[in-house]
Short mmCIF file of C-alpha atoms and ligand atoms in Angstrom, two decimals:
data_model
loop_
_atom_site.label_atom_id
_atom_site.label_comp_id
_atom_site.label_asym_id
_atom_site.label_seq_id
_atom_site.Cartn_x
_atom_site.Cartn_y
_atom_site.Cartn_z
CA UNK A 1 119.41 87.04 100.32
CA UNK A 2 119.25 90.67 101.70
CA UNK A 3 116.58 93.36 101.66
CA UNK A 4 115.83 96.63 102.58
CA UNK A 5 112.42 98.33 103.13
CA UNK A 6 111.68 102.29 104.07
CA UNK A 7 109.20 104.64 104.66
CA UNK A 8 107.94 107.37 102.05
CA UNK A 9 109.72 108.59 98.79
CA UNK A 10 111.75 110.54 100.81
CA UNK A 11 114.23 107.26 102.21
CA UNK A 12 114.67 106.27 98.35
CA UNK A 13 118.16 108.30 97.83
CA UNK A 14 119.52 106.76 101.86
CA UNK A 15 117.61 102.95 100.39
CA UNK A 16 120.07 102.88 97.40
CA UNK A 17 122.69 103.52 99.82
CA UNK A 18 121.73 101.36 102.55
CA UNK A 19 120.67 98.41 99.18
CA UNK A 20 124.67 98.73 97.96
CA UNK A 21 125.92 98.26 101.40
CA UNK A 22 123.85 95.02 101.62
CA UNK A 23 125.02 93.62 98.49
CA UNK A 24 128.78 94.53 100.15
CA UNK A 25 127.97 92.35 102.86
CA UNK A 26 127.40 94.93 105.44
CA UNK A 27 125.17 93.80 108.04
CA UNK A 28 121.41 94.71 108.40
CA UNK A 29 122.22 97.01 111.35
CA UNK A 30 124.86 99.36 109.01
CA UNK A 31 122.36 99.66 106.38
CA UNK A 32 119.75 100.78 108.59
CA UNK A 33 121.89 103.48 109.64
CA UNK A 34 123.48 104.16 106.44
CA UNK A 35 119.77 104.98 105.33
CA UNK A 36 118.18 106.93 107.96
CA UNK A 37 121.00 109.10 107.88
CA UNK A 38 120.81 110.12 104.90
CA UNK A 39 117.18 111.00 105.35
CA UNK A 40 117.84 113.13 108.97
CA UNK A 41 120.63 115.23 107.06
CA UNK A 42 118.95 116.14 104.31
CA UNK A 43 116.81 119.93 105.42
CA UNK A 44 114.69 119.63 102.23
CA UNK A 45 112.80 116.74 104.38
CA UNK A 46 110.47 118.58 107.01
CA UNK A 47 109.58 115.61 108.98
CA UNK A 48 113.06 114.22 110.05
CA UNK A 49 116.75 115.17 111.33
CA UNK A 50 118.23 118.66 110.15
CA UNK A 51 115.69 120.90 109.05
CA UNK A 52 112.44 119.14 110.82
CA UNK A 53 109.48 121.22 111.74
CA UNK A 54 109.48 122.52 115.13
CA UNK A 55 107.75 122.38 118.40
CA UNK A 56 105.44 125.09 119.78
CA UNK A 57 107.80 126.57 121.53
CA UNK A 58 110.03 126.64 118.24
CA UNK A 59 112.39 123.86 119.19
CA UNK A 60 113.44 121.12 117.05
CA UNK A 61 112.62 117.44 119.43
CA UNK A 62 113.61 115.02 117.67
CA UNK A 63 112.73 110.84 118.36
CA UNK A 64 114.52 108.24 117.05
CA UNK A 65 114.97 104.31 117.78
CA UNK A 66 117.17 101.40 116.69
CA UNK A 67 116.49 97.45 117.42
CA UNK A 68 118.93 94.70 116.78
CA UNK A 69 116.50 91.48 115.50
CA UNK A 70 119.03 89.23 116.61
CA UNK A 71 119.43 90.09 120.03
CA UNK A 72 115.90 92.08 120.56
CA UNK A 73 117.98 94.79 122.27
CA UNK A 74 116.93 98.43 121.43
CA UNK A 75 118.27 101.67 121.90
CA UNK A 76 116.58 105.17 121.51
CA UNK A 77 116.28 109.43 121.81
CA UNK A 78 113.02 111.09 122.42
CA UNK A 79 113.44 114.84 122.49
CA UNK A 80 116.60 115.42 121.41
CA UNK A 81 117.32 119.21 120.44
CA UNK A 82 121.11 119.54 118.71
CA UNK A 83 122.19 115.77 118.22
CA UNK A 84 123.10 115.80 114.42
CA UNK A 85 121.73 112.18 113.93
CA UNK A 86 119.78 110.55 116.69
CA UNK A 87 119.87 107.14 114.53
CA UNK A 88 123.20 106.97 115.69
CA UNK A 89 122.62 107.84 119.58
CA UNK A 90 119.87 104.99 118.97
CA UNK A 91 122.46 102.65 118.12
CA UNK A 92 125.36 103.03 120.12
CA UNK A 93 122.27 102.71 122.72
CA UNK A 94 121.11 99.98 121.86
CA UNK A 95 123.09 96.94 123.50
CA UNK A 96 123.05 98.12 126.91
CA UNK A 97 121.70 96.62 129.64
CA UNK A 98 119.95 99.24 131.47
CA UNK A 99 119.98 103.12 129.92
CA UNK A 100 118.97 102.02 126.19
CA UNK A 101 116.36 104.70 126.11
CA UNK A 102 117.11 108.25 126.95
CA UNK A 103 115.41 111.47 127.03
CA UNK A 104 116.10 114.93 126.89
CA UNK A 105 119.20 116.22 128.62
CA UNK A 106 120.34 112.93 129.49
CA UNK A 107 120.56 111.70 125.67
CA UNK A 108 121.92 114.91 124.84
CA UNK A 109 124.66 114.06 127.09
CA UNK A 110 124.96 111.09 125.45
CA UNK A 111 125.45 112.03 122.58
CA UNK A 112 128.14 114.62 123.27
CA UNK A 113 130.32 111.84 125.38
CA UNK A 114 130.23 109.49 122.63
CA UNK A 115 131.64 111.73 120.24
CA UNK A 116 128.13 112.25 117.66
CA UNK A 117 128.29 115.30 115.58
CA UNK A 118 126.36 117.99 117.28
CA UNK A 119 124.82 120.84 115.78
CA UNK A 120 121.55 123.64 115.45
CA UNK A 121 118.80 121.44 113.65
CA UNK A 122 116.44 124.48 113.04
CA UNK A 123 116.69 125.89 109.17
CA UNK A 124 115.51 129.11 108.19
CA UNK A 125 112.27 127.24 106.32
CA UNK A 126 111.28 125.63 109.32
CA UNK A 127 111.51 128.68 111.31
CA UNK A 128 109.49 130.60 108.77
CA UNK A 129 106.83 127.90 109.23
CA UNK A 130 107.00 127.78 112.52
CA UNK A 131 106.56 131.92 113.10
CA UNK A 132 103.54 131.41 110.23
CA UNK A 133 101.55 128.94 112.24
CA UNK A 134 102.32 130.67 115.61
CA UNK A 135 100.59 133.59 113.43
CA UNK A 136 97.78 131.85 112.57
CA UNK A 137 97.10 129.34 115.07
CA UNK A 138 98.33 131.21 118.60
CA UNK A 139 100.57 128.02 118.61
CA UNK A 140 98.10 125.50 119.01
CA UNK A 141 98.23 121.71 117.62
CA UNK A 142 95.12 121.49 115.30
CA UNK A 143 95.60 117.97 113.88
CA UNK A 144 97.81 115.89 112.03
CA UNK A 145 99.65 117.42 108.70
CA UNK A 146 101.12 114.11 106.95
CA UNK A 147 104.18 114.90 109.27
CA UNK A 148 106.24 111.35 108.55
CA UNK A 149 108.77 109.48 110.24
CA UNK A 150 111.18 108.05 108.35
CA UNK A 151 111.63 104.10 109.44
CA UNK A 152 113.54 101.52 107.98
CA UNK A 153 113.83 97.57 107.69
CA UNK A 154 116.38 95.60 106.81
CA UNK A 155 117.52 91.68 106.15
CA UNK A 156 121.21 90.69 105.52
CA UNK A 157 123.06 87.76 103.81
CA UNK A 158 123.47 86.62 107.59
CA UNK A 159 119.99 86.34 108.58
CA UNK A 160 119.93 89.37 110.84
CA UNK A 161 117.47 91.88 110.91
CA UNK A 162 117.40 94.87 112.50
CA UNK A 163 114.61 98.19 112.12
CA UNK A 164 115.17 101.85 113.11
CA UNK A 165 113.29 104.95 112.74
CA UNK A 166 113.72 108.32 112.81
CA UNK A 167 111.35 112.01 113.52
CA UNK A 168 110.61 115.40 114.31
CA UNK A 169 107.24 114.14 115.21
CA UNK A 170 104.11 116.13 115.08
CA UNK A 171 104.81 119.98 113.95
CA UNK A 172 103.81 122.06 116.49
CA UNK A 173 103.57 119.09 118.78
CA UNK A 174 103.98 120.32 122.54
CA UNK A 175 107.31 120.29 123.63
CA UNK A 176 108.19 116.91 125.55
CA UNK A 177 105.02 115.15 123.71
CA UNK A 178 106.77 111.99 122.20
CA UNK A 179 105.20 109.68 119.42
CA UNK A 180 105.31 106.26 119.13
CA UNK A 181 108.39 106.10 116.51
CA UNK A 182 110.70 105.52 119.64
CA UNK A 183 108.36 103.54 121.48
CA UNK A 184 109.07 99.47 121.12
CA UNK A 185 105.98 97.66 120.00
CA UNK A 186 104.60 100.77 118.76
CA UNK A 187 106.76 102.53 116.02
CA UNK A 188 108.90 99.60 115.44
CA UNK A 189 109.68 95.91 116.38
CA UNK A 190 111.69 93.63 115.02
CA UNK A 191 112.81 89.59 116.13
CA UNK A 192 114.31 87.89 113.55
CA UNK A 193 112.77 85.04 113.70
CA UNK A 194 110.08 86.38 112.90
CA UNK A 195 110.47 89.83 110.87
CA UNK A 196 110.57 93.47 111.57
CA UNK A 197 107.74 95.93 111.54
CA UNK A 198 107.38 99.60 111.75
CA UNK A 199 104.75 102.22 111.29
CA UNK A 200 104.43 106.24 110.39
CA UNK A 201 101.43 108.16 111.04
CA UNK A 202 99.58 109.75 114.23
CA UNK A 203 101.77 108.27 116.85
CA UNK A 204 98.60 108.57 119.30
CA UNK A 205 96.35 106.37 117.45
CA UNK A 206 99.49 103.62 116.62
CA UNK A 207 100.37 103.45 120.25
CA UNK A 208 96.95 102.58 120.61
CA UNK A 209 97.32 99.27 118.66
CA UNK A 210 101.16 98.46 119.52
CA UNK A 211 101.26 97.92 115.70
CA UNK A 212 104.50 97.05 115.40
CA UNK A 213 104.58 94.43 117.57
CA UNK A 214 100.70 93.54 116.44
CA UNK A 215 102.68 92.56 113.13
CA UNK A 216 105.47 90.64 113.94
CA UNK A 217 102.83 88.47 115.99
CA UNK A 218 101.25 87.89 113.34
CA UNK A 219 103.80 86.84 111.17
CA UNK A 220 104.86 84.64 114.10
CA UNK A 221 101.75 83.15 113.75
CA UNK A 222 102.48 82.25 109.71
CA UNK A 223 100.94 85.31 108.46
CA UNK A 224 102.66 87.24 105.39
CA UNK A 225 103.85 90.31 106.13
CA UNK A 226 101.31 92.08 103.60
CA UNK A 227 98.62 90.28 105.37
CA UNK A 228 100.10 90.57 109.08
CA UNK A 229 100.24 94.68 108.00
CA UNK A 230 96.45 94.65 106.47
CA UNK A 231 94.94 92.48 109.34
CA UNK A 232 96.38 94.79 112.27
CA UNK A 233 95.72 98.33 110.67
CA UNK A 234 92.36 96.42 109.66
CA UNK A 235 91.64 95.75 113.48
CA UNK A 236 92.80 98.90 114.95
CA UNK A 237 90.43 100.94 112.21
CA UNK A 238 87.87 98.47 113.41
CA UNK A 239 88.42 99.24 117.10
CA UNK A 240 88.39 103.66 116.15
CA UNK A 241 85.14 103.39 114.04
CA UNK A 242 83.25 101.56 116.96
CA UNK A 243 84.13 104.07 119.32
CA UNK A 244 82.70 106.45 116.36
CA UNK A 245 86.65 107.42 115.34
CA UNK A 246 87.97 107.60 111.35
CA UNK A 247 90.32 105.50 110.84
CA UNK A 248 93.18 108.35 110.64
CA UNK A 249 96.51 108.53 109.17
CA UNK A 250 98.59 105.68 109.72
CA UNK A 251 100.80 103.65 107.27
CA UNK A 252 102.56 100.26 107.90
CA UNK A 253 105.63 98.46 106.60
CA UNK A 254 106.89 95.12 107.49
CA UNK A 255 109.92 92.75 105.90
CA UNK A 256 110.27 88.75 106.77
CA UNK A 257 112.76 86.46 107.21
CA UNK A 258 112.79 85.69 103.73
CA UNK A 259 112.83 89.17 102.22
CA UNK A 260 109.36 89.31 101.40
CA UNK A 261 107.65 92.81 101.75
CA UNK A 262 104.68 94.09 102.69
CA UNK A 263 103.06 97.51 103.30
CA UNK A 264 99.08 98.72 104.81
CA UNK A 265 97.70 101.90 104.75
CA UNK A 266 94.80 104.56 105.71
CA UNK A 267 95.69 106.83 103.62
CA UNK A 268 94.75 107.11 99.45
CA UNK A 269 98.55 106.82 98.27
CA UNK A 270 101.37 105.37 101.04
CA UNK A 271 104.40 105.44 99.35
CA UNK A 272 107.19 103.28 100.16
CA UNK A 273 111.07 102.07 98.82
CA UNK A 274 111.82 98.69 98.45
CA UNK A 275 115.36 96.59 97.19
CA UNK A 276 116.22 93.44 97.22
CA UNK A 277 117.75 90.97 94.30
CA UNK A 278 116.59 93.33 91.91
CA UNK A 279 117.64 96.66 93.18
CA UNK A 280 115.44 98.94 94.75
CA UNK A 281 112.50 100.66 93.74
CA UNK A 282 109.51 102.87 94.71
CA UNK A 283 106.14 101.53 95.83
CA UNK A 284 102.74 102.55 96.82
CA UNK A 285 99.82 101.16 98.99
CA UNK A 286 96.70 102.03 99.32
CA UNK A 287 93.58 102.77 101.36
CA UNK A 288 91.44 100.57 98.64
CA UNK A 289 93.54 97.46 99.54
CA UNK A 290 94.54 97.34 95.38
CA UNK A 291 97.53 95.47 94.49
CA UNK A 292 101.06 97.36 95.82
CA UNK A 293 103.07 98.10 92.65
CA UNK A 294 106.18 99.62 91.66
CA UNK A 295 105.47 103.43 90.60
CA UNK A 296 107.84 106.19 89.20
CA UNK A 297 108.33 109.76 90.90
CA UNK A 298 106.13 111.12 88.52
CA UNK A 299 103.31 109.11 89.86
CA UNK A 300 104.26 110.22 93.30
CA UNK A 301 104.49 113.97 92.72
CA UNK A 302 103.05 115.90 95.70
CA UNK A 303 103.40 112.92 97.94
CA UNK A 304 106.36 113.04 101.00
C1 SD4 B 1 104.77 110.65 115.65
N1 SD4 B 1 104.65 108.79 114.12
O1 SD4 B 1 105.57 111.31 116.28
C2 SD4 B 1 105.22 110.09 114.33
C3 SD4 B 1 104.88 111.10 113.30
C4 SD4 B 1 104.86 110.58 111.95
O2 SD4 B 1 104.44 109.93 109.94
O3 SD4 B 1 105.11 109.55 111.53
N2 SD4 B 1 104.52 110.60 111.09
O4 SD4 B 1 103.62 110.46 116.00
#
């Protein structure tokens, strides 16, 4: 039994991709790949890969992570600037004893040496948006814009798991500020023994919890993965609003051993793609804790 589980509307096209290569036998790692890919080279998403939103000083950083559930090795890019697909500097990362995670220069490097497609991730939209809020905001971070990572779970007919993610970040973030999407514990985890977990929101607030990791405890523990995602964005909110906080924007995803789903949010509408036996389809949660249910595009109109 395989499954596949990503972030936002936007992973649905790179899903059915990353679903079909399952069903091929492909292992959980290649589909993970397969789909963020897709995701960082299409421009028309803001948030991720070619054409995400830039930092203050009008460069393009992008994070991204990979973790193999079998081995709980991990690889990962923060701040990358002209590395085509930093999914796949993530993975040919992760395995390595020492020097999984790299920054900057250094994974820049990297990525050149290993032969990954390099190339100029600004578009002319994102520059346009990036000149309009230097215009309007003397380049200054003024909060969170629904700015989402895309990350992605997965469970193949061997057992193995294995989660990556992939971001631009916050726009306008300050250059060399990294998020928790490359951060183990935080933006992703994944043991499979146990499941895989990952999370998209205000990377500030999520590091704050470890979510990730917060989840796959809990499923350690016997918890579904629907529960083990309400019960630690349930705590965390808990935690803000005693320190007099909102509960923010964050959004949660996790996948079992068995293939079974699950999804938490703080938001009014998180959607989310999901395949398994019976192909893939798109989902949303909610802030209200209702029922998650399949939805159609239609429903999702306006939503990332
Ligand atoms: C970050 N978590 O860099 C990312 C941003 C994002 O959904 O997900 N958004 O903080």
């Amino acid at each position: 039994m395989s499954a596949i589980i990503g972030t936002w509307k936007m992973c649905y096209d790179g899903l059915c991709a990353g679903h079909a290569l399952l069903a091929g036998g492909a292992s959980a790692g290649d589909a993970v790949v397969r789909t963020v890919t897709a995701v960082e080279d299409d421009p028309a998403y803001t948030s991720v890969g070619y054409g995400g939103l830039p930092a203050s000083d009008g460069r393009v950083l992008l994070d991204a992570a990979f973790m193999d559930g079998h081995t709980l090795r991990l690889g990962g890019v923060m701040g990358v600037e002209n590395v085509r697909n930093p999914i796949q500097a993530a993975r040919l990362l992760c395995g390595r004893e020492t020097n999984c995670l790299l920054c900057g220069r250094g994974a820049e490097q990297f990525a050149v040496e290993a032969g990954l497609k390099m190339r100029d991730m600004r578009t002319e939209n994102a520059m346009r948006r990036w000149r309009e809020a230097v215009q309007q905001e003397a380049g200054r971070l003024t909060a969170y814009r629904g700015h989402d990572t895309v990350c992605v779970l997965a469970l193949d007919g061997e057992g193995r798991m294995a989660a990556g993610t992939s971001t631009s970040g916050l726009f306008m973030k300050a250059p060399g500020r990294v998020g928790d999407s490359p951060i183990v514990g935080s933006g992703f985890y994944c043991d499979e023994r146990y499941g895989a977990a990952a999370a998209t929101g205000l990377g500030e607030d999520i590091m704050r919890g470890c979510l990730s990791y917060e989840i796959v405890s809990r499923m350690r523990a016997g918890v579904s993965p629907a529960d083990a995602c309400a019960g630690a964005l349930a705590a965390l909110v808990e935690r803000k609003r005693s320190l007099g906080e909102d509960a923010g924007s964050i959004s949660l995803i996790a996948l079992s051993p068995s293939g079974a789903y699950g999804a938490a949010t703080t938001l009014p509408v998180f959607p989310f793609a999901a395949g398994g036996a019976d192909g893939v389809a798109l989902y949303a949660a909610r802030a209200d804790g209702s029922p998650i249910r399949a939805v159609t595009v239609a429903e999702l109109e306006g939503e990332p």
